Coordinates of C-alpha atoms and ligand atoms in Angstrom, one line a residue:
X1 CA 20.1 -9.1 5.1
X2 CA 18.0 -9.9 2.3
X3 CA 19.8 -6.5 0.4
X4 CA 23.6 -7.8 1.7
X5 CA 23.0 -11.3 0.2
X6 CA 21.8 -9.4 -3.1
X7 CA 24.9 -7.3 -3.2
X8 CA 27.7 -9.8 -2.0
X9 CA 26.8 -13.6 -3.8
X10 CA 29.6 -15.0 -2.3
X11 CA 28.8 -14.5 0.9
X12 CA 25.8 -16.9 2.9
X13 CA 23.3 -15.4 4.9
X14 CA 20.8 -17.7 6.6
X15 CA 18.3 -15.6 8.7
X16 CA 17.3 -17.6 11.6
X17 CA 14.4 -17.1 14.1
X18 CA 12.4 -19.4 16.7
X19 CA 9.0 -18.9 15.0
X20 CA 8.5 -21.6 12.4
X21 CA 5.9 -20.0 10.9
X22 CA 7.6 -16.9 10.2
X23 CA 10.4 -18.9 8.2
X24 CA 8.0 -21.0 6.5
X25 CA 6.2 -17.6 5.4
X26 CA 9.7 -16.2 4.3
X27 CA 10.4 -19.0 2.3
X28 CA 7.0 -19.2 0.4
X29 CA 7.3 -19.6 -3.3
X30 CA 4.9 -16.9 -3.6
X31 CA 6.7 -13.9 -3.1
X32 CA 3.8 -12.1 -2.5
X33 CA 3.5 -14.0 0.9
X34 CA 6.1 -13.2 2.0
X35 CA 5.4 -11.3 5.9
X36 CA 6.8 -8.0 5.3
X37 CA 5.5 -5.9 2.5
X38 CA 8.1 -3.5 1.5
X39 CA 8.5 -2.5 -2.1
X40 CA 11.2 -4.4 -4.4
X41 CA 11.7 -6.7 -1.5
X42 CA 10.1 -9.8 -3.5
X43 CA 12.4 -9.0 -6.1
X44 CA 15.5 -9.0 -3.9
X45 CA 14.4 -12.5 -2.1
X46 CA 13.8 -13.6 -5.6
X47 CA 17.2 -13.1 -6.5
X48 CA 18.8 -14.4 -3.7
X49 CA 16.8 -16.8 -1.9
X50 CA 18.2 -20.8 -2.1
X51 CA 21.2 -18.8 -4.0
X52 CA 23.1 -17.7 -0.7
X53 CA 20.1 -16.2 1.2
X54 CA 18.5 -19.0 3.2
X55 CA 15.7 -18.9 5.7
X56 CA 15.9 -21.4 8.6
X57 CA 14.7 -22.5 12.6
X58 CA 18.2 -24.1 13.1
X59 CA 19.3 -21.3 14.7
X60 CA 22.4 -22.6 17.1
X61 CA 23.4 -24.5 13.6
X62 CA 23.6 -21.4 11.8
X63 CA 25.0 -19.6 14.8
X64 CA 28.1 -22.0 14.3
X65 CA 28.8 -22.0 11.0
X66 CA 28.8 -18.6 10.7
X67 CA 32.1 -15.8 11.2
X68 CA 29.4 -13.0 12.0
X69 CA 26.3 -13.0 13.4
X70 CA 23.9 -10.0 13.7
X71 CA 21.5 -9.8 16.4
X72 CA 18.3 -7.9 15.0
X73 CA 15.7 -9.0 17.4
X74 CA 12.9 -6.4 18.9
X75 CA 13.6 -4.3 21.9
X76 CA 10.0 -2.9 22.7
X77 CA 9.4 -0.6 25.6
X78 CA 8.9 -2.2 28.9
X79 CA 5.7 -2.6 30.4
X80 CA 6.9 -3.3 33.8
X81 CA 9.2 -2.9 36.4
X82 CA 12.2 -0.4 36.4
X83 CA 11.9 1.9 33.3
X84 CA 8.6 1.1 32.2
X85 CA 7.1 3.0 29.4
X86 CA 10.7 4.3 28.5
X87 CA 13.1 2.2 28.7
X88 CA 13.6 -0.8 26.4
X89 CA 13.4 -4.4 27.0
X90 CA 16.4 -5.7 26.1
X91 CA 15.5 -9.6 27.2
X92 CA 15.6 -10.7 23.6
X93 CA 18.9 -9.2 22.9
X94 CA 20.3 -11.0 26.4
X95 CA 18.5 -14.3 24.9
X96 CA 19.9 -13.8 21.3
X97 CA 23.6 -13.1 23.1
X98 CA 23.3 -16.1 25.7
X99 CA 22.5 -18.5 22.2
X100 CA 25.4 -17.1 20.2
X101 CA 27.6 -17.6 23.5
X102 CA 26.2 -20.8 23.6
X103 CA 26.4 -22.2 19.7
X104 CA 29.4 -20.1 18.6
X105 CA 32.8 -21.7 16.9
X106 CA 36.3 -20.2 16.8
X107 CA 36.4 -16.4 16.2
X108 CA 33.0 -14.4 16.0
X109 CA 32.1 -11.5 15.1
X110 CA 28.8 -9.8 17.0
X111 CA 26.7 -7.2 15.3
X112 CA 24.0 -5.5 16.9
X113 CA 21.5 -4.5 14.3
X114 CA 18.5 -3.9 16.7
X115 CA 18.1 -0.2 17.9
X116 CA 19.4 -0.3 21.5
X117 CA 19.9 1.8 24.5
X118 CA 23.8 3.0 25.0
X119 CA 26.1 0.7 26.4
X120 CA 23.8 -2.3 25.7
X121 CA 27.2 -3.5 23.6
X122 CA 28.7 -3.8 27.1
X123 CA 26.0 -6.4 27.9
X124 CA 26.5 -8.5 25.1
X125 CA 30.0 -8.4 25.4
X126 CA 29.6 -9.3 29.0
X127 CA 27.7 -12.8 28.3
X128 CA 30.2 -13.6 25.2
X129 CA 33.3 -13.2 26.9
X130 CA 32.2 -15.0 30.1
X131 CA 31.7 -18.1 27.8
X132 CA 35.0 -17.5 26.0
X133 CA 36.6 -20.1 28.4
X134 CA 37.7 -23.3 26.8
X135 CA 36.1 -26.2 28.2
X136 CA 36.6 -30.0 27.1
X137 CA 33.4 -30.2 25.1
X138 CA 34.2 -26.5 23.8
X139 CA 37.0 -25.4 22.2
X140 CA 38.4 -22.1 22.7
X141 CA 36.2 -19.6 21.2
X142 CA 36.2 -15.3 21.0
X143 CA 34.1 -12.3 20.0
X144 CA 34.4 -8.9 18.3
X145 CA 31.0 -6.9 19.4
X146 CA 30.2 -4.3 16.6
X147 CA 27.3 -2.0 16.8
X148 CA 25.9 -1.0 13.1
X149 CA 22.5 0.2 13.8
X150 CA 20.1 0.5 10.4
X151 CA 18.6 4.0 9.4
X152 CA 16.4 2.6 6.6
X153 CA 13.0 3.5 6.5
X154 CA 9.6 1.6 6.2
X155 CA 8.4 2.1 2.4
X156 CA 11.5 2.8 1.3
X157 CA 14.2 0.3 2.7
X158 CA 15.2 -1.2 -0.1
X159 CA 16.5 1.9 -1.8
X160 CA 17.8 3.3 1.7
X161 CA 19.7 -0.2 1.8
X162 CA 21.1 0.0 -1.6
X163 CA 22.1 3.6 -1.7
X164 CA 22.4 4.9 2.2
X165 CA 23.5 8.0 3.2
X166 CA 25.6 6.8 5.4
X167 CA 26.8 3.1 7.0
X168 CA 27.8 3.4 10.9
X169 CA 30.3 0.7 12.4
X170 CA 31.2 1.4 15.8
X171 CA 33.6 -1.0 17.9
X172 CA 36.7 -1.5 19.2
X173 CA 38.1 -3.9 16.9
X174 CA 39.9 -2.6 14.3
X175 CA 39.8 -6.2 12.1
X176 CA 36.4 -6.6 12.9
X177 CA 35.4 -3.2 11.8
X178 CA 37.3 -4.0 8.3
X179 CA 35.6 -7.1 7.7
X180 CA 31.9 -5.7 8.3
X181 CA 33.3 -2.8 6.2
X182 CA 34.7 -5.3 3.5
X183 CA 30.9 -6.2 3.3
X184 CA 29.5 -2.6 2.7
X185 CA 31.9 -2.0 0.4
X186 CA 30.5 -4.6 -2.5
X187 CA 27.9 -1.6 -2.9
X188 CA 28.4 1.6 -0.8
X189 CA 31.2 3.8 -1.2
X190 CA 34.2 4.0 1.2
X191 CA 33.4 7.7 2.5
X192 CA 29.9 6.8 3.4
X193 CA 31.0 4.3 5.7
X194 CA 31.7 5.9 8.9
X195 CA 33.4 4.4 11.7
X196 CA 33.1 5.4 15.3
X197 CA 33.5 4.0 19.1
X198 CA 30.6 1.7 20.2
X199 CA 28.5 4.1 22.1
X200 CA 29.0 7.0 19.8
X201 CA 27.2 4.4 17.3
X202 CA 24.5 3.4 19.6
X203 CA 23.6 6.6 20.8
X204 CA 23.8 8.0 17.4
X205 CA 20.9 6.1 15.7
X206 CA 18.9 7.1 19.0
X207 CA 19.7 11.0 18.6
X208 CA 18.6 10.3 14.3
X209 CA 15.4 9.2 15.3
X210 CA 14.8 12.1 17.8
X211 CA 16.1 15.0 15.3
X212 CA 14.1 13.6 12.9
X213 CA 11.1 13.1 15.5
X214 CA 11.6 16.5 17.0
X215 CA 11.0 18.2 13.1
X216 CA 7.5 16.7 12.4
X217 CA 6.8 17.7 16.1
X218 CA 8.1 21.1 15.4
X219 CA 5.8 21.6 12.2
X220 CA 2.9 19.9 13.4
X221 CA 2.9 22.4 16.4
X222 CA 3.7 25.5 13.3
X223 CA 0.4 23.8 11.5
X224 CA -1.2 24.7 14.5
X225 CA -0.5 28.1 14.9
X226 CA -1.1 28.4 10.8
X227 CA -4.6 27.0 11.0
X228 CA -5.2 29.7 13.8
X229 CA -3.8 32.6 12.3
X230 CA -4.7 32.1 8.7
X231 CA -0.8 31.2 7.6
X232 CA -0.3 28.1 5.2
X233 CA 2.1 25.3 6.6
X234 CA 2.8 24.3 3.2
X235 CA 4.2 27.4 2.2
X236 CA 6.0 27.4 5.9
X237 CA 7.5 24.8 5.1
X238 CA 8.9 25.6 1.5
X239 CA 9.9 29.0 3.0
X240 CA 12.1 27.6 5.9
X241 CA 13.1 24.6 4.2
X242 CA 14.8 26.6 1.3
X243 CA 17.3 27.8 4.2
X244 CA 20.1 25.0 3.7
X245 CA 20.8 24.8 6.8
X246 CA 17.4 23.6 7.7
X247 CA 16.4 21.8 4.3
X248 CA 13.5 20.6 3.2
X249 CA 12.8 17.2 4.3
X250 CA 10.9 15.9 7.2
X251 CA 8.9 19.4 6.9
X252 CA 5.6 17.6 6.5
X253 CA 2.6 18.3 8.8
X254 CA 0.5 15.2 9.3
X255 CA -1.5 13.5 11.9
X256 CA 1.8 12.8 14.4
X257 CA 4.4 10.3 13.5
X258 CA 4.0 7.1 14.2
X259 CA 6.1 4.0 13.6
X260 CA 8.6 1.4 15.2
X261 CA 11.1 3.9 16.2
X262 CA 10.4 7.5 17.0
X263 CA 8.4 7.3 20.4
X264 CA 10.6 4.1 21.7
X265 CA 13.6 6.0 20.7
X266 CA 12.5 9.2 22.1
X267 CA 11.6 7.5 25.0
X268 CA 14.8 5.9 25.6
X269 CA 16.8 8.9 24.9
X270 CA 14.6 10.4 28.0
X271 CA 15.0 7.5 30.2
X272 CA 18.9 8.0 29.5
X273 CA 19.1 11.4 30.5
X274 CA 17.1 10.6 33.3
X275 CA 19.6 7.6 34.3
X276 CA 22.2 10.2 33.9
X277 CA 20.7 13.3 35.8
X278 CA 19.8 15.4 32.9
X279 CA 16.4 16.1 33.6
X280 CA 16.3 19.3 32.2
X281 CA 17.2 17.3 28.7
X282 CA 14.8 14.4 29.5
X283 CA 12.0 17.0 29.5
X284 CA 13.1 18.5 26.3
X285 CA 13.0 15.3 24.4
X286 CA 9.9 14.1 26.0
X287 CA 8.0 17.4 25.0
X288 CA 8.4 16.2 21.3
X289 CA 6.4 13.1 22.2
X290 CA 3.7 14.7 24.3
X291 CA 3.0 16.9 20.9
X292 CA 2.6 14.0 19.2
X293 CA 0.0 12.7 21.2
X294 CA -1.9 16.0 21.5
X295 CA -1.6 16.6 18.0
X296 CA -3.7 13.1 17.3
X297 CA -6.1 14.0 20.1
X298 CA -6.3 17.9 18.1
X299 CA -7.6 16.1 14.8
X300 CA -9.6 13.5 16.4
X301 CA -11.6 16.5 18.6
X302 CA -11.3 19.2 15.7
X303 CA -13.4 16.0 13.5
X304 CA -16.2 16.0 16.4
X305 CA -16.3 19.9 16.8
X306 CA -16.9 20.6 13.0
X307 CA -19.7 17.8 12.9
X308 CA -21.9 19.7 15.4
X309 CA -20.2 18.5 18.4
X310 CA -20.8 14.6 18.1
X311 CA -20.2 12.0 16.1
X312 CA -22.6 9.5 17.9
X313 CA -24.1 7.4 15.3
X314 CA -22.7 8.8 12.5
X315 CA -20.6 7.3 9.5
X316 CA -17.1 8.6 9.0
X317 CA -14.9 7.1 6.0
X318 CA -11.4 6.3 7.5
X319 CA -8.9 6.7 4.6
X320 CA -5.5 4.7 5.4
X321 CA -4.5 3.2 8.7
X322 CA -0.9 2.7 8.3
X323 CA 1.8 4.7 10.0
X324 CA 2.5 5.6 6.3
X325 CA 2.3 4.9 2.8
X326 CA 3.4 1.7 1.3
X327 CA 3.9 0.0 4.3
X328 CA 1.5 -2.5 5.8
X329 CA 3.2 -1.6 9.4
X330 CA 0.6 -0.2 12.1
X331 CA 2.8 0.3 15.1
X332 CA 2.2 3.4 16.9
X333 CA 0.0 4.7 13.8
X334 CA -1.6 7.8 14.5
X335 CA -4.6 6.2 12.7
X336 CA -4.9 4.0 16.1
X337 CA -5.4 6.9 18.9
X338 CA -7.5 8.8 16.4
X339 CA -10.1 6.0 15.2
X340 CA -9.9 5.2 19.2
X341 CA -11.0 8.7 20.2
X342 CA -13.8 8.3 17.4
X343 CA -15.1 5.5 18.5
X344 CA -15.3 5.9 21.9
X345 CA -17.2 9.2 21.2
X346 CA -19.9 6.6 18.8
X347 CA -19.0 7.3 15.6
X348 CA -19.3 4.1 13.0
X349 CA -16.0 3.8 10.9
X350 CA -15.8 2.8 7.7
X351 CA -12.0 1.8 7.4
X352 CA -9.9 1.9 4.3
X353 CA -6.2 0.8 3.8
X354 CA -5.0 -1.0 0.6
X355 CA -2.6 -3.1 3.0
X356 CA -3.3 -3.6 6.2
X357 CA -5.4 -6.4 7.9
X358 CA -9.0 -6.3 9.6
X359 CA -7.3 -8.7 12.1
X360 CA -4.8 -5.9 12.4
X361 CA -6.9 -3.3 13.0
X362 CA -8.3 -5.6 15.5
X363 CA -5.6 -5.8 17.5
X364 CA -4.7 -2.3 17.2
X365 CA -7.9 -0.9 18.3
X366 CA -8.8 -3.3 20.6
X367 CA -12.1 -4.1 19.3
X368 CA -13.6 -6.6 17.0
X369 CA -15.2 -5.5 13.5
X370 CA -19.4 -5.1 14.1
X371 CA -22.1 -2.7 13.4
X372 CA -23.6 0.2 15.1
X373 CA -22.6 3.0 17.3
X374 CA -18.8 2.8 18.4
X375 CA -18.3 0.7 15.8
X376 CA -15.4 -0.5 12.6
X377 CA -15.3 -2.2 9.5
X378 CA -12.9 -2.6 7.0
X379 CA -14.0 -1.6 3.5
X380 CA -12.4 -2.5 -0.1
X381 CA -12.5 0.5 -2.0
X382 CA -13.2 4.6 -1.4
X383 CA -17.0 4.5 -2.3
X384 CA -17.9 2.1 0.9
X385 CA -15.4 4.3 2.8
X386 CA -18.0 7.5 1.7
X387 CA -21.3 5.5 1.6
X388 CA -23.4 7.3 4.0
X389 CA -20.8 8.8 5.4
X390 CA -20.3 12.5 7.2
X391 CA -17.1 12.8 6.7
X392 CA -13.8 11.8 5.5
X393 CA -10.9 11.6 6.8
X394 CA -7.6 10.9 5.3
X395 CA -4.9 9.7 7.6
X396 CA -2.3 7.9 5.5
X397 CA -1.0 9.5 2.6
X398 CA -1.3 6.7 0.1
X399 CA -1.4 7.5 -3.6
X400 CA -4.7 6.3 -4.4
X401 CA -5.7 9.4 -2.1
X402 CA -4.7 11.9 -4.2
X403 CA -6.8 10.2 -7.2
X404 CA -10.4 10.6 -5.8
X405 CA -13.0 11.4 -7.9
X406 CA -14.8 13.6 -6.1
X407 CA -18.2 14.5 -7.5
X408 CA -18.7 10.4 -7.6
X409 CA -17.9 10.4 -4.2
X410 CA -19.4 13.1 -2.6
X411 CA -22.7 11.9 -4.1
X412 CA -22.7 8.8 -2.0
X413 CA -21.9 10.9 1.4
X414 CA -24.7 12.9 3.9
X415 CA -25.0 16.3 3.2
X416 CA -23.2 18.5 4.7
X417 CA -20.4 16.4 4.2
X418 CA -16.8 16.7 5.4
X419 CA -13.4 16.3 4.1
X420 CA -10.7 16.3 6.8
X421 CA -7.6 15.6 5.4
X422 CA -4.5 15.1 8.0
X423 CA -1.9 14.8 5.7
X424 CA -2.5 17.2 3.0
X425 CA -2.8 14.5 0.0
X426 CA -6.1 15.0 -2.0
X427 CA -7.5 17.4 -4.6
X428 CA -8.7 19.9 -2.2
X429 CA -10.1 22.1 -5.2
X430 CA -11.7 19.3 -6.7
X431 CA -13.6 17.9 -3.1
X432 CA -14.5 22.0 -3.0
X433 CA -16.1 22.0 -6.3
X434 CA -17.7 18.9 -5.7
X435 CA -19.6 20.3 -2.1
X436 CA -17.7 19.3 0.3
X437 CA -16.1 21.2 2.9
X438 CA -12.6 20.7 3.7
X439 CA -10.0 21.1 6.4
X440 CA -6.6 20.3 5.3
X441 CA -3.8 19.9 8.1
X442 CA -2.0 23.4 8.9
X443 CA -4.4 25.4 6.2
X444 CA -5.4 28.5 7.9
X445 CA -8.2 30.8 6.4
X446 CA -6.3 34.2 5.3
X447 CA -9.0 37.0 5.9
Ligands
UDX501 C1 12.3 6.0 10.4 C2 13.5 6.6 10.2 O1 13.3 7.5 9.3 C3 14.7 5.6 10.1 O2 15.8 6.1 9.7 C4 15.2 4.4 11.1 O3 15.5 3.6 10.5 C5 13.4 4.1 11.7 O4 12.7 5.1 11.9 P1 10.2 5.0 9.5 O5 9.5 4.8 11.0 O6 10.0 3.9 8.9 O7 11.7 5.3 9.4 O8 9.6 6.4 9.1 P2 9.8 7.3 8.5 O9 9.6 7.6 6.3 O10 10.5 8.3 9.3 O11 8.2 8.3 9.1 C6 7.9 7.9 10.5 C7 6.9 8.9 10.8 O12 6.4 10.8 10.7 C8 5.4 8.3 10.1 O13 4.1 8.0 10.3 C9 5.4 9.5 8.7 O14 3.9 9.6 8.3 C10 5.7 10.5 9.8 N1 6.2 12.3 8.8 C11 7.5 11.8 8.3 C12 5.8 12.9 8.8 O15 4.8 13.3 9.5 N2 6.2 14.4 8.4 C13 7.2 14.0 7.6 O16 7.6 15.0 7.0 C14 7.7 12.6 7.6

């Protein structure tokens, strides 16, 4: 929404949330304290805030004044009831639709922005149309529902929004589609704006994420074969990515995918397939998630095996906790599962992440920071992470981890010491020269 405000100074954008603390953080004069860390976001908010970008808790007031309302609420995986563990919990979407139904005035275009299971627009439409009837206190209102899924990736969100591969708008009402298209045309070339029916738009978002995640599970599976056979997954990625039909992106082996979308969207797709009796299709996509979990367990097991079969009481420096670099987001981060496995084996983890807070890690690991076997603490530099450690385990590809001064760091570790690089990010040659044993994901030793 901040980018829309930035690119369309004549459009008034009001972001509303019931959470007053969060809104206060978005209004903080210190732009480094915005609730989301995203490179470039502070500059965009700095330019537009107070001009045509506003953050407010006055939800109903803002809806009443709006021509267009974007629903961008969380849709977490259900934890209980029908579809638990797979289907999305739509309670916030439904609550938002009901609030819009109550507060809107005149004609309102309602845009689904949250990633939703296919045919959710029908639920929103249903709630809205049942409120269209005019009453004495409420003059006539009408609604058009559009789907406009978001394809941005964290860490590159601003660049993705400013120059998207495509903008997708799904809907039935040509006037509503044109109104939303007109907003994007301020900065997106018309040929990159695709219009489809509502269901195609909703399904495209789930499918795009499923395809991306599938590539990662595929390459992680290949990484394991490389390690077993003496091939090098980076060479394989380069070789297959040179085929223009395959393309070079999303072929980086790693500790498995994390983030708020991939797993959730695939599980949604799996649920949808089962709902329509497509068991084989469901099993196919489910395997992408299974392989992702396997990769995480494989890495934890490998660390334990290489450290003579036990990590009990051993210090391990964990480099990176976020699910990818340039974000403070830890949702579904592979680091969570890997750290939990190591903690259960009694390891003492010295975790370093430039953006993730101690509080967040404690919540993710279900364990406060402490001392002794099976404990963790947050450290602030790589020297502290390496201090007295038998191993460093690189899990997030932060740039600083490719610039480590290995002779200094190796001298702080207990020998024989290991570097486990699950992102192929570190300078392995320098680490080896400094006396470390190095394991790099997907790198087999040629015989
Ligand atoms: C993703 C989609 O890319 C985006 O289009 C959608 O809107 C939301 O979900 P995001 O989760 O922010 O975006 O990050 P992304 O860059 O896609 O990475 C997801 C995960 O895959 C990360 O854990 C990342 O480290 C991992 N990944 C990505 C790999 O392991 N290898 C790769 O080659 C690429």
